[in-house]
GROMACS .gro file of C-alpha atoms in nm:
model
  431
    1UNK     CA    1   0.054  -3.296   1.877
    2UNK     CA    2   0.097  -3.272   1.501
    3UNK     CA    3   0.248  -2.876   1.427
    4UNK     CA    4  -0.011  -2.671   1.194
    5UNK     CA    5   0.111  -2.616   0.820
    6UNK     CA    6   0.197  -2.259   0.700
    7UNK     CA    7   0.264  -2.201   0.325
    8UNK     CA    8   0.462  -1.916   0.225
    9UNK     CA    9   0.320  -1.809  -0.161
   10UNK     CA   10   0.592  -1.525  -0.158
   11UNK     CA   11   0.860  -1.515   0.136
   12UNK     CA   12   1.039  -1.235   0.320
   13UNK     CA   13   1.301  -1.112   0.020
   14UNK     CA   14   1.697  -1.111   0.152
   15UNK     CA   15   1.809  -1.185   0.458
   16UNK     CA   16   1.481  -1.131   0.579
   17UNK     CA   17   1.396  -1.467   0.446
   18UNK     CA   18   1.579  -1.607   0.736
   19UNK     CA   19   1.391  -1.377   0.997
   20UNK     CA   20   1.084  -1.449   0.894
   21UNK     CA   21   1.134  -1.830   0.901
   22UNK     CA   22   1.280  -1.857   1.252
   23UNK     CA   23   0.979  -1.684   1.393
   24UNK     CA   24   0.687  -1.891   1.218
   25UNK     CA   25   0.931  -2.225   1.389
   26UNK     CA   26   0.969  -2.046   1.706
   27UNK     CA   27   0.612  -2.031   1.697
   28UNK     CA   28   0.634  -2.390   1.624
   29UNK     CA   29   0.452  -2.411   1.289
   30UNK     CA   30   0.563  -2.659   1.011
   31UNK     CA   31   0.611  -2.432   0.741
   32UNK     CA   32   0.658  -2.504   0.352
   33UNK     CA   33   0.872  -2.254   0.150
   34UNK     CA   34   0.761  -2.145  -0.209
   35UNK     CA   35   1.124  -2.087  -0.383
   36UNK     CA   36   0.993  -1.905  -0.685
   37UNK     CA   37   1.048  -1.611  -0.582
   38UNK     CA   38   1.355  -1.659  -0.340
   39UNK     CA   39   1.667  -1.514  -0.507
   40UNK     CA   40   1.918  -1.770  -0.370
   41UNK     CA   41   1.685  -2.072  -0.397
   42UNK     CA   42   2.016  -2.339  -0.350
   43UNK     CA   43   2.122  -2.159  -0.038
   44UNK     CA   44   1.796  -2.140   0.125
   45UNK     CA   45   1.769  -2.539   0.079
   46UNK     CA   46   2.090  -2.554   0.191
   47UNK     CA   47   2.047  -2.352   0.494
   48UNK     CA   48   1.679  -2.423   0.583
   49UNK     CA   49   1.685  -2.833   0.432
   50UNK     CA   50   1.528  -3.047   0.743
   51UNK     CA   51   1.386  -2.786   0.894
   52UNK     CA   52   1.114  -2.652   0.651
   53UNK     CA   53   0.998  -2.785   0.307
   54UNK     CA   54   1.026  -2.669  -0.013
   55UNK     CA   55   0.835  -2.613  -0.359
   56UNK     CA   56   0.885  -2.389  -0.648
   57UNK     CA   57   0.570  -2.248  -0.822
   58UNK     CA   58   0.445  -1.982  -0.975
   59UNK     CA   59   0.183  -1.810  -0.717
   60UNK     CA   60  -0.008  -1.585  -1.038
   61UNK     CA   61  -0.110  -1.916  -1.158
   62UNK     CA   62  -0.409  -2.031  -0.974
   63UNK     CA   63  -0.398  -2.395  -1.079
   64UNK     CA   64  -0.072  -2.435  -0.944
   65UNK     CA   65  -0.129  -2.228  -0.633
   66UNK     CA   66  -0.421  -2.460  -0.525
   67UNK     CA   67  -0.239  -2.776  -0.610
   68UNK     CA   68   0.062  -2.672  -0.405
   69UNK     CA   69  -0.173  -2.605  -0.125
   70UNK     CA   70  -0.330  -2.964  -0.119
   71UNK     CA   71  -0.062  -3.161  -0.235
   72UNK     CA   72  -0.094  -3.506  -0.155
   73UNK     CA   73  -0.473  -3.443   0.030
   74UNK     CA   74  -0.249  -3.257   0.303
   75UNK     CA   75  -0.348  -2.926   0.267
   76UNK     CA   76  -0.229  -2.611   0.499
   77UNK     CA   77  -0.375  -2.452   0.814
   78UNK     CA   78  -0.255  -2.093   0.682
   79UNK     CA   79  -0.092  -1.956   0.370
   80UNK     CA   80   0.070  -1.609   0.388
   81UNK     CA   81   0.135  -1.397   0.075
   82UNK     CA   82   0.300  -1.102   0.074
   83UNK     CA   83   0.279  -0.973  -0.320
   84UNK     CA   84  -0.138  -0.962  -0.297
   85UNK     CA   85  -0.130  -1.344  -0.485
   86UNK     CA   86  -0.483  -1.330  -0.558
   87UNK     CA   87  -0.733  -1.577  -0.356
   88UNK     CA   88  -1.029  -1.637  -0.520
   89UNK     CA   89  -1.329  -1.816  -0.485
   90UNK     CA   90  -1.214  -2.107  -0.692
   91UNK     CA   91  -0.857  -2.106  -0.515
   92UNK     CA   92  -1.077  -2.108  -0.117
   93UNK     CA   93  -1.294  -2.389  -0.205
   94UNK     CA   94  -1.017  -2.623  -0.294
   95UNK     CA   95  -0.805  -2.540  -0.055
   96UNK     CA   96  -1.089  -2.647   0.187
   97UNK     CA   97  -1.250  -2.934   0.043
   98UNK     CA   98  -1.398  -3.232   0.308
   99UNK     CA   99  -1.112  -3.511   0.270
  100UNK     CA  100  -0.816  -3.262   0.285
  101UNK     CA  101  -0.588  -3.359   0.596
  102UNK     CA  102  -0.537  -3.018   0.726
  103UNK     CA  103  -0.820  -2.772   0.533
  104UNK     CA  104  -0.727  -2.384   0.533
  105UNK     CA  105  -0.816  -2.153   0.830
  106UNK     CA  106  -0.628  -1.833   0.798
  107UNK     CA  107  -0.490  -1.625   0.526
  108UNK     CA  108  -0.229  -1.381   0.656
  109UNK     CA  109  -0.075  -1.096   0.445
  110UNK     CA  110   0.245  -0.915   0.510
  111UNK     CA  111   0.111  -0.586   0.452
  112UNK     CA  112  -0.190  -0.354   0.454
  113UNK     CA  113  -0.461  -0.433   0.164
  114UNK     CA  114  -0.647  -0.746   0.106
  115UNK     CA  115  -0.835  -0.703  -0.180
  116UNK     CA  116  -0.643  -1.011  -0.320
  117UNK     CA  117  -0.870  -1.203  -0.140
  118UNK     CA  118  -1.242  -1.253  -0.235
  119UNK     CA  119  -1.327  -1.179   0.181
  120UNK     CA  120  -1.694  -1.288   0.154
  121UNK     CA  121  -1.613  -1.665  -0.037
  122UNK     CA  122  -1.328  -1.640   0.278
  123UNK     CA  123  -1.641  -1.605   0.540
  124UNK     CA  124  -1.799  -1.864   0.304
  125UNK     CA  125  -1.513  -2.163   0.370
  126UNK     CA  126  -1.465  -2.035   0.758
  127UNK     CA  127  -1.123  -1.932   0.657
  128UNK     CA  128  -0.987  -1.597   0.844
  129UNK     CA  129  -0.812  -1.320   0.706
  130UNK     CA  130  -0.540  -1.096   0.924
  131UNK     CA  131  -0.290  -0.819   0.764
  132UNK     CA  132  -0.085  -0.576   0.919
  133UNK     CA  133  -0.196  -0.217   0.879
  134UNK     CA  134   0.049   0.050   0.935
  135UNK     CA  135   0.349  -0.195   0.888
  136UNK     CA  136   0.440   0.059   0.625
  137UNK     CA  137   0.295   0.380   0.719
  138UNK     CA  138   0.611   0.527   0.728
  139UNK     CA  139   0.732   0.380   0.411
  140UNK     CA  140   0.443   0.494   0.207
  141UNK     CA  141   0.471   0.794   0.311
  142UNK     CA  142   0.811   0.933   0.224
  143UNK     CA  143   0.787   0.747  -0.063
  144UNK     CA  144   0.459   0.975  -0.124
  145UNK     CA  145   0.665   1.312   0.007
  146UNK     CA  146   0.925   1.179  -0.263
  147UNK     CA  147   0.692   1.163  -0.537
  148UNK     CA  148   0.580   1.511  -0.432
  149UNK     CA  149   0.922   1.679  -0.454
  150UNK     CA  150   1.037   1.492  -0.787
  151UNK     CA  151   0.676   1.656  -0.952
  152UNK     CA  152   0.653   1.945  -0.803
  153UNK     CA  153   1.064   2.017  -0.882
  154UNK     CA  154   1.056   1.839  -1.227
  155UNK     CA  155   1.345   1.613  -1.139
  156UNK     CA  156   1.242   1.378  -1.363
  157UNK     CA  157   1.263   1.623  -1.666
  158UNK     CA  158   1.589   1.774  -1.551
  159UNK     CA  159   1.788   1.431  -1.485
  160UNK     CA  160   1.648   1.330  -1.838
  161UNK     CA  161   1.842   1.654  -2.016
  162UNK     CA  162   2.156   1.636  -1.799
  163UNK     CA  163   2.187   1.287  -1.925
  164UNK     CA  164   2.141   1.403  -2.284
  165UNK     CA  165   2.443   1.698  -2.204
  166UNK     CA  166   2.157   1.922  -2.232
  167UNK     CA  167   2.190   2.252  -1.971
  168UNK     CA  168   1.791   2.296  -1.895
  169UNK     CA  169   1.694   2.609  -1.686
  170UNK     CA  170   1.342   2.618  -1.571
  171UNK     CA  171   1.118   2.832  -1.789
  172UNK     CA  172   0.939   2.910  -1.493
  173UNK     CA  173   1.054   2.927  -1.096
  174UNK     CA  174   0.808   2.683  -0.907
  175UNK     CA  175   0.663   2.776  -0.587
  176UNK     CA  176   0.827   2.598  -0.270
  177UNK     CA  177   0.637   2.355  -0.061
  178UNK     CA  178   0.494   2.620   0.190
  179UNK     CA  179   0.327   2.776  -0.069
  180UNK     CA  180   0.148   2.473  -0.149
  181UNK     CA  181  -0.177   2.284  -0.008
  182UNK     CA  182  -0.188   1.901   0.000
  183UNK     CA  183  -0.504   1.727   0.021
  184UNK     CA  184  -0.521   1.396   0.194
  185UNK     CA  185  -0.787   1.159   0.088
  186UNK     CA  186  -0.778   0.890   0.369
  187UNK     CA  187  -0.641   1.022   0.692
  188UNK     CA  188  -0.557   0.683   0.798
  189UNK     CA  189  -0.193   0.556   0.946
  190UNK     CA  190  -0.013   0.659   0.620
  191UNK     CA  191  -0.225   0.999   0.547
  192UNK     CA  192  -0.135   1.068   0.858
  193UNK     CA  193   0.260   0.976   0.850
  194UNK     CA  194   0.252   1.238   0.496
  195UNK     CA  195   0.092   1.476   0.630
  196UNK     CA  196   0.323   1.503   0.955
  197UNK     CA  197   0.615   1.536   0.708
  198UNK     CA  198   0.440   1.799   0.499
  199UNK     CA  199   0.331   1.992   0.770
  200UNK     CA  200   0.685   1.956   0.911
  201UNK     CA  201   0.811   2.126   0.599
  202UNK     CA  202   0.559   2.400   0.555
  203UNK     CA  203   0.248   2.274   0.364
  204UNK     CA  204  -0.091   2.371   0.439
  205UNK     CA  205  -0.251   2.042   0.457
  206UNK     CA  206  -0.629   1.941   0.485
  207UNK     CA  207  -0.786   1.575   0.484
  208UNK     CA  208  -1.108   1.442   0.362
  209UNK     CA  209  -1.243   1.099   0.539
  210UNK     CA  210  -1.483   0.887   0.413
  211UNK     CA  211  -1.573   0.850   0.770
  212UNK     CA  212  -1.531   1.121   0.942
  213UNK     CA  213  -1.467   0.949   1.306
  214UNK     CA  214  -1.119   0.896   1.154
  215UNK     CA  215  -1.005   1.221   1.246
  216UNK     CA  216  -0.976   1.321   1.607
  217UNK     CA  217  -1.159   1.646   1.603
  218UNK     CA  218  -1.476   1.794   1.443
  219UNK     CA  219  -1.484   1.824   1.057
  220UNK     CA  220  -1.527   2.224   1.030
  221UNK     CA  221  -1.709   2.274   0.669
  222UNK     CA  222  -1.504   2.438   0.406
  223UNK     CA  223  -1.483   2.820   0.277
  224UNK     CA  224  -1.366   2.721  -0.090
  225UNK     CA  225  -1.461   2.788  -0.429
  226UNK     CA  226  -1.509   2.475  -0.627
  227UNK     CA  227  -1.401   2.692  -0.953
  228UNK     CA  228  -1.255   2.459  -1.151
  229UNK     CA  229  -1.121   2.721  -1.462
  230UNK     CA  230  -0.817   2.526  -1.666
  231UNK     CA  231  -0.535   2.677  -1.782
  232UNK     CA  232  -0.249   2.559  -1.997
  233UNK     CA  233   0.034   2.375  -1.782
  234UNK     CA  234   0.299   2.246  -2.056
  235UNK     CA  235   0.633   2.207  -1.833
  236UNK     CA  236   0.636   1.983  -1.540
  237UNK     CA  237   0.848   2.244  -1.352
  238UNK     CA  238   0.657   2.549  -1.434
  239UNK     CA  239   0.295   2.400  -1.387
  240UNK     CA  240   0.248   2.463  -1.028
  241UNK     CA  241   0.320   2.818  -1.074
  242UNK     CA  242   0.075   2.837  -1.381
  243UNK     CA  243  -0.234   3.052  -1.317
  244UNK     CA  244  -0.451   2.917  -1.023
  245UNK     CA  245  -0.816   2.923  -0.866
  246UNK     CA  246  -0.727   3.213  -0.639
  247UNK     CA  247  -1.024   3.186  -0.388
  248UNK     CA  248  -0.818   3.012  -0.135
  249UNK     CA  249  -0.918   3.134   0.208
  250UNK     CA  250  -0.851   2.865   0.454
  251UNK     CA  251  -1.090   2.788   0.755
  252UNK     CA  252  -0.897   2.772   1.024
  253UNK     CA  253  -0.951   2.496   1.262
  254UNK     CA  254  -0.761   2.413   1.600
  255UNK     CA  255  -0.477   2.141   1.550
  256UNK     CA  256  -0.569   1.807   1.570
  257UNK     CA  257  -0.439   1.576   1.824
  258UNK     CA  258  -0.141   1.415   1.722
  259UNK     CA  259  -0.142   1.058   1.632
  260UNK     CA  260  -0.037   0.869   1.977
  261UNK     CA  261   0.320   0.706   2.032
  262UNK     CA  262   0.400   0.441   1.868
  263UNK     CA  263   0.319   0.097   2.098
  264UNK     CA  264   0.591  -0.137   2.117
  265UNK     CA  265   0.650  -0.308   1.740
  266UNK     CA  266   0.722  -0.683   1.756
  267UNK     CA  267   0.926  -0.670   1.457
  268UNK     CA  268   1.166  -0.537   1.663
  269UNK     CA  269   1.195  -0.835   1.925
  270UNK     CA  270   1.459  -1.054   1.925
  271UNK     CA  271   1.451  -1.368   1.661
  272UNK     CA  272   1.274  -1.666   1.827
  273UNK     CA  273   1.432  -1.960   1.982
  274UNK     CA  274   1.430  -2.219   1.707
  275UNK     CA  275   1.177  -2.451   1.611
  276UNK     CA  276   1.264  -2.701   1.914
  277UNK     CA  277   1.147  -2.484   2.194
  278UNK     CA  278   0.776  -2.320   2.061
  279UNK     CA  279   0.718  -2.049   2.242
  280UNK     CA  280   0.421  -1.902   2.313
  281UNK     CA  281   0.254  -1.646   2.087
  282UNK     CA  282   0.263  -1.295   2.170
  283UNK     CA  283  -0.070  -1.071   2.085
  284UNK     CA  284   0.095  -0.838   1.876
  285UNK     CA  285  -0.069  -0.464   1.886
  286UNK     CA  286  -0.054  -0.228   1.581
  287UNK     CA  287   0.174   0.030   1.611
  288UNK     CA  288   0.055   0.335   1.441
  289UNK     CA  289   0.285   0.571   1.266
  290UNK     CA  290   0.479   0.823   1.369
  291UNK     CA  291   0.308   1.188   1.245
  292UNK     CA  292   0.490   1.467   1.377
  293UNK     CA  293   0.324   1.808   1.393
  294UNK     CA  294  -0.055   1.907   1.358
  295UNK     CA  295  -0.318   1.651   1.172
  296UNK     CA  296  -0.393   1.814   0.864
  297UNK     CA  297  -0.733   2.027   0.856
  298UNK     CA  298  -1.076   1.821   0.802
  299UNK     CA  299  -1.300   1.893   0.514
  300UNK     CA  300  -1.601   1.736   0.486
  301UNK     CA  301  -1.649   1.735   0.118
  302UNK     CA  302  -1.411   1.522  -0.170
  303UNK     CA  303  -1.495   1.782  -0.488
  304UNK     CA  304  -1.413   2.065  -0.250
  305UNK     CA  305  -1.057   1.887  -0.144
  306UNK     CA  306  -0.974   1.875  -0.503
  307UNK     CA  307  -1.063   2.215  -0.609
  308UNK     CA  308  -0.860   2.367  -0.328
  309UNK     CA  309  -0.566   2.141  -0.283
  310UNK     CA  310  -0.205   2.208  -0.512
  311UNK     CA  311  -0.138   1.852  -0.430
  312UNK     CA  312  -0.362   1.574  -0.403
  313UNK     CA  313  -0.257   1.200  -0.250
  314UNK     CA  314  -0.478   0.878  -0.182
  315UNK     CA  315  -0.444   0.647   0.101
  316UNK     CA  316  -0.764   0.442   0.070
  317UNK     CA  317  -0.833   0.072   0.077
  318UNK     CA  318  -0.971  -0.102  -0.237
  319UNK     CA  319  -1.350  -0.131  -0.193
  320UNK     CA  320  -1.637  -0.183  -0.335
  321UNK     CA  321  -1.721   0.196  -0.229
  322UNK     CA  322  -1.354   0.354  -0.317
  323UNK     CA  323  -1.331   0.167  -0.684
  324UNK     CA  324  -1.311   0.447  -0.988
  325UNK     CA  325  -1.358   0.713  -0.651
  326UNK     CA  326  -1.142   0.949  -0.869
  327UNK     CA  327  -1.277   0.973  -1.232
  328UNK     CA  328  -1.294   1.229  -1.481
  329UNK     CA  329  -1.547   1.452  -1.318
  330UNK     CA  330  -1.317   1.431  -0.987
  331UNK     CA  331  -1.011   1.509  -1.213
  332UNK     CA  332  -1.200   1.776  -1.349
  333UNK     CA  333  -1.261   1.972  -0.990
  334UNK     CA  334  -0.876   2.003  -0.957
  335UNK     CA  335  -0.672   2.310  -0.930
  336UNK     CA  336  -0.421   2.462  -1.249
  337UNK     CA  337  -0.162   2.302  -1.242
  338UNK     CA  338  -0.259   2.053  -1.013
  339UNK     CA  339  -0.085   1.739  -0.911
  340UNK     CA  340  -0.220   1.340  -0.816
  341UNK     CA  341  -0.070   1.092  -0.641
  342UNK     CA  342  -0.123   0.744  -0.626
  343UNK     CA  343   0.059   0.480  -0.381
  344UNK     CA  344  -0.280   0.287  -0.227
  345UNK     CA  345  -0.429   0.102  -0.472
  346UNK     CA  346  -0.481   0.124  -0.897
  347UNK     CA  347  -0.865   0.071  -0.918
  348UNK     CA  348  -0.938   0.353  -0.683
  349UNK     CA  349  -0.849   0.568  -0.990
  350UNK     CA  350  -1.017   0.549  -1.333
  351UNK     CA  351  -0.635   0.515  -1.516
  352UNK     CA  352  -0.803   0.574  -1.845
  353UNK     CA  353  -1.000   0.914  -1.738
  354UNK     CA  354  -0.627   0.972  -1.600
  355UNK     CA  355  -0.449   0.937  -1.907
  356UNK     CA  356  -0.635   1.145  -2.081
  357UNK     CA  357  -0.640   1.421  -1.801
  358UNK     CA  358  -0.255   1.399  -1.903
  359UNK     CA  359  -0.257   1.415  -2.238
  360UNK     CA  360  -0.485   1.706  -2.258
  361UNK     CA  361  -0.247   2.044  -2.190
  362UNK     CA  362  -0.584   2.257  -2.109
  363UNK     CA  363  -0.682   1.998  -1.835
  364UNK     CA  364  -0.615   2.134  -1.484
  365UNK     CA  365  -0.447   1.870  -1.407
  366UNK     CA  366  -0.058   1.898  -1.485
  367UNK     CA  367   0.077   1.572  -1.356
  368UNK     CA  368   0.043   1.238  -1.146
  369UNK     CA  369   0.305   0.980  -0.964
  370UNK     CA  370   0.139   0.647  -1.005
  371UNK     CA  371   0.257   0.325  -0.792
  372UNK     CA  372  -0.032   0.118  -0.800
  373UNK     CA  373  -0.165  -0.025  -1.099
  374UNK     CA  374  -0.543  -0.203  -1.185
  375UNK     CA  375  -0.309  -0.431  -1.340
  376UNK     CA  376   0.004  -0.505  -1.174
  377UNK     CA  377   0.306  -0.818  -1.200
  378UNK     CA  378   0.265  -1.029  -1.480
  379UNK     CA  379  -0.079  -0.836  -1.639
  380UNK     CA  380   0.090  -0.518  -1.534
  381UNK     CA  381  -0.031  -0.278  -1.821
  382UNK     CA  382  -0.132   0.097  -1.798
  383UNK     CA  383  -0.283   0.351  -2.039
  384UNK     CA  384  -0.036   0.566  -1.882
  385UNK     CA  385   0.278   0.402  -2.009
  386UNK     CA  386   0.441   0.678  -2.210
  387UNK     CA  387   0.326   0.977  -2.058
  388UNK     CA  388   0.591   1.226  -1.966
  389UNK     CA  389   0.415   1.368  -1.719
  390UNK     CA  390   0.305   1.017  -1.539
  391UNK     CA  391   0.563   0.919  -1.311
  392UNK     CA  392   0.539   0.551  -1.298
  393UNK     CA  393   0.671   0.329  -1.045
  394UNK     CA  394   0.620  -0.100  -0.985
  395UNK     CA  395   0.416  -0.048  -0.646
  396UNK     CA  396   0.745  -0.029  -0.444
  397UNK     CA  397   0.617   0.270  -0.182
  398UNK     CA  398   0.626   0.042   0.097
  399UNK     CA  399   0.954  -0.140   0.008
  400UNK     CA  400   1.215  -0.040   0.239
  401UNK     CA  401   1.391  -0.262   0.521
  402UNK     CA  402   1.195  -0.156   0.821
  403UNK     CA  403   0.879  -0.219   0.678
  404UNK     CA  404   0.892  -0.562   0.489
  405UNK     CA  405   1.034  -0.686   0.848
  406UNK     CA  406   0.790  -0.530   1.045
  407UNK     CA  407   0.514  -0.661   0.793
  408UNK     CA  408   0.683  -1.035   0.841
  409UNK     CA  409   0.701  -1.118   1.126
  410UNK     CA  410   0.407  -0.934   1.230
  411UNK     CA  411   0.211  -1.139   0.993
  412UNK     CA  412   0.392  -1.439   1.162
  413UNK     CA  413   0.256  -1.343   1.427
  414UNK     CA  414  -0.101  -1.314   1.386
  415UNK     CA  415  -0.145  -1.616   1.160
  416UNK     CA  416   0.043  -1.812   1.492
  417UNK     CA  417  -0.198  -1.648   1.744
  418UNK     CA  418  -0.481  -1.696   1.477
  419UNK     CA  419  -0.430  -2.063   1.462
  420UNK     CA  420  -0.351  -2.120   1.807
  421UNK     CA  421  -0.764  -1.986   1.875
  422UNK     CA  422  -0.631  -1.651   2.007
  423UNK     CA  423  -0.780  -1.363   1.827
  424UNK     CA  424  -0.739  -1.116   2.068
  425UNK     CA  425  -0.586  -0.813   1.942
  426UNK     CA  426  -0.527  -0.943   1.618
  427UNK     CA  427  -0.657  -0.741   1.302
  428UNK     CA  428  -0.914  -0.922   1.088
  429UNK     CA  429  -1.049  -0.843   0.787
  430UNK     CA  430  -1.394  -0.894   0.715
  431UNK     CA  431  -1.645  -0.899   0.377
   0.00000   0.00000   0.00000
């Protein structure tokens, strides 16, 4: 029985290139390897020649993505991505035109979002779409807690003197994390993971869902004053102690349940027997985070979770529903001295209505830690570029060890079970 074709667009970086490969063979798929992006291209041919094949394009470029796909009238069963290459209607019909050998079925994505893929022209050409949500829960959200600390401590500002010999004290003591309430927009795997961690270290924190079954116990409606009076905030350090909206009585509200214990990860199974002995494919079961301590507190209503939170973080998909969510009235509603941060996706926040939030020093807003761009790779371009109180970083939250392998060979995985015509359990995304 022929083996179905897998393309990797963007492979497993490091030695996880190797780990990633041995389980789509163990699951005894033919796989081709895109080398663009592989840092040691020579040594993976060298290691992986005669048992995988090899081609070296750029995956940005649509033209050459969809020729690569249906070279030779072959085509491939699946084609996993990693980056969010973006597949488009154009890129979906091609890839399964009548004639082609092996026409696409499954997209699979080593990591949370797919709004790189055009899901309804997917439904169109039959062609299924699988990801792996909470892969990097826990990634994103230290990386999140770390963009907290560096705003809400200036450490940008101070590194920056110390470098220039300069001995900076703070004009102004900030407050401490305890002192401090986070709102969580999107109380999903990751808002969850942050707002164990913040809890752990003393925040107040509260959570707005856009569907409020998310949460695990009743949304209790919220006490707070949406005044939204601005005050100057001109030193990174110093802003979250600038004068605030002082009508801050919480509601209190019994502790939510915890997020369960974690279900057994198949990242962390031993590599697969290679490509000579398939072996059957696993149903692989999302593990969700880890989120020590109490969920954060539900409030029903976005404007009021910006006009009472010190910090405010987003952990949304990229919908129709969720693009330009946060705009300049929302930016508006926030607290002095407030602070935004950004690692789900770029369009979910109107970056122009954001750079001028930033520029203005009466705005309430004080500062934001960007990692996801509207534009991002190649296109990447912000109106925030320059701002010294934008921390900007190239959509790395979710880059550490542990979570590109879990996202790898989960994705593995799924596209195996997915072509193999067993669904069950697997996570598919739908228009």
């Amino acid at each position: 029985m022929e083996r179905s074709r897998v393309l990797l667009v963007d492979a497993a970086p490091g030695a996880l290139l190797g780990r990633e490969l041995e389980r789509l063979l163990g699951h005894g798929l033919a796989v081709t390897l895109n080398l663009r992006r592989v840092a040691d291209g020579a040594g993976a041919r060298a290691d992986w020649g005669g048992r995988v094949d090899f081609t070296d394009f750029d995956p940005f470029d649509e033209a050459a993505l969809l020729a690569e796909t249906v070279r030779d009238g072959l085509g491939h069963h699946a084609v996993k991505s990693r980056a969010g290459v973006p597949l488009r209607a154009a890129f979906l019909a091609g890839a399964t035109r009548p004639g082609l050998a092996h026409p696409l079925r499954v997209i699979g994505r080593a990591g949370a979002g797919t709004d790189h893929v055009e899901l309804a022209a997917a439904a169109r050409h039959g062609v299924t779409v699988t990801h792996t949500p909470g892969s990097n829960a826990d990634a994103v959200a230290e990386f999140a807690l770390a963009q907290l600390l560096a705003l809400t401590r200036g450490l940008r500002s101070y590194d920056e003197a110390a470098h220039r010999g300069e001995w900076r004290a703070a004009t102004a003591p900030p407050e401490e994390l305890s002192e401090l309430t986070l709102g969580i927009v999107g109380p999903g795997r990751i808002g969850l993971a942050l707002a164990g961690r913040a809890s752990a270290l003393g925040m107040e924190v509260q959570a707005f869902s856009r569907r409020p079954a998310v949460t695990s116990a009743p949304a209790l409606a919220s006490a707070r004053d949406l005044t939204s009076a601005s005050v100057s905030a001109p030193d990174l350090a110093s802003a979250l102690a600038s004068a605030r909206d002082l009508t801050s009585a919480s509601v209190s509200a019994p502790d939510l349940t915890p997020a369960p214990a974690s279900a057994p990860d198949l990242a962390s199974a031993p590599d697969l027997a290679p490509a000579s002995t398939p072996q059957p494919t696993p149903t692989p079961a999302p593990a969700p985070a880890s989120a020590p301590g109490p969920a954060p507190r539900p409030n029903r209503s976005l404007p009021d979770l910006l006009a009472t939170s010190d910090v405010v973080s987003l952990h949304l998909p990229l919908t129709p529903e969720t693009r330009g969510l946060i705009g300049r009235a929302e930016l508006a509603l926030m607290r002095p001295g407030a602070i935004l941060l950004n690692t789900a996706r770029g369009g979910i926040v109107d970056e122009q209505a954001l750079a001028d939030a930033l520029r203005d020093p009466a705005h309430p807003l004080a500062a934001a830690a960007v990692d996801t761009f509207e534009h991002e790779h190649a296109a990447f371009a912000s109106p925030l570029f320059g701002l010294p109180n934008a921390l900007l970083t190239p959509h790395v939250a979710g880059m550490t060890r542990t979570a590109m392998a879990t996202a790898a060979l989960r994705c593995a995985d799924h596209i195996a079970a997915l072509l193999a015509g067993r669904p069950e359990g697997i996570p598919v995304v739908t228009a």
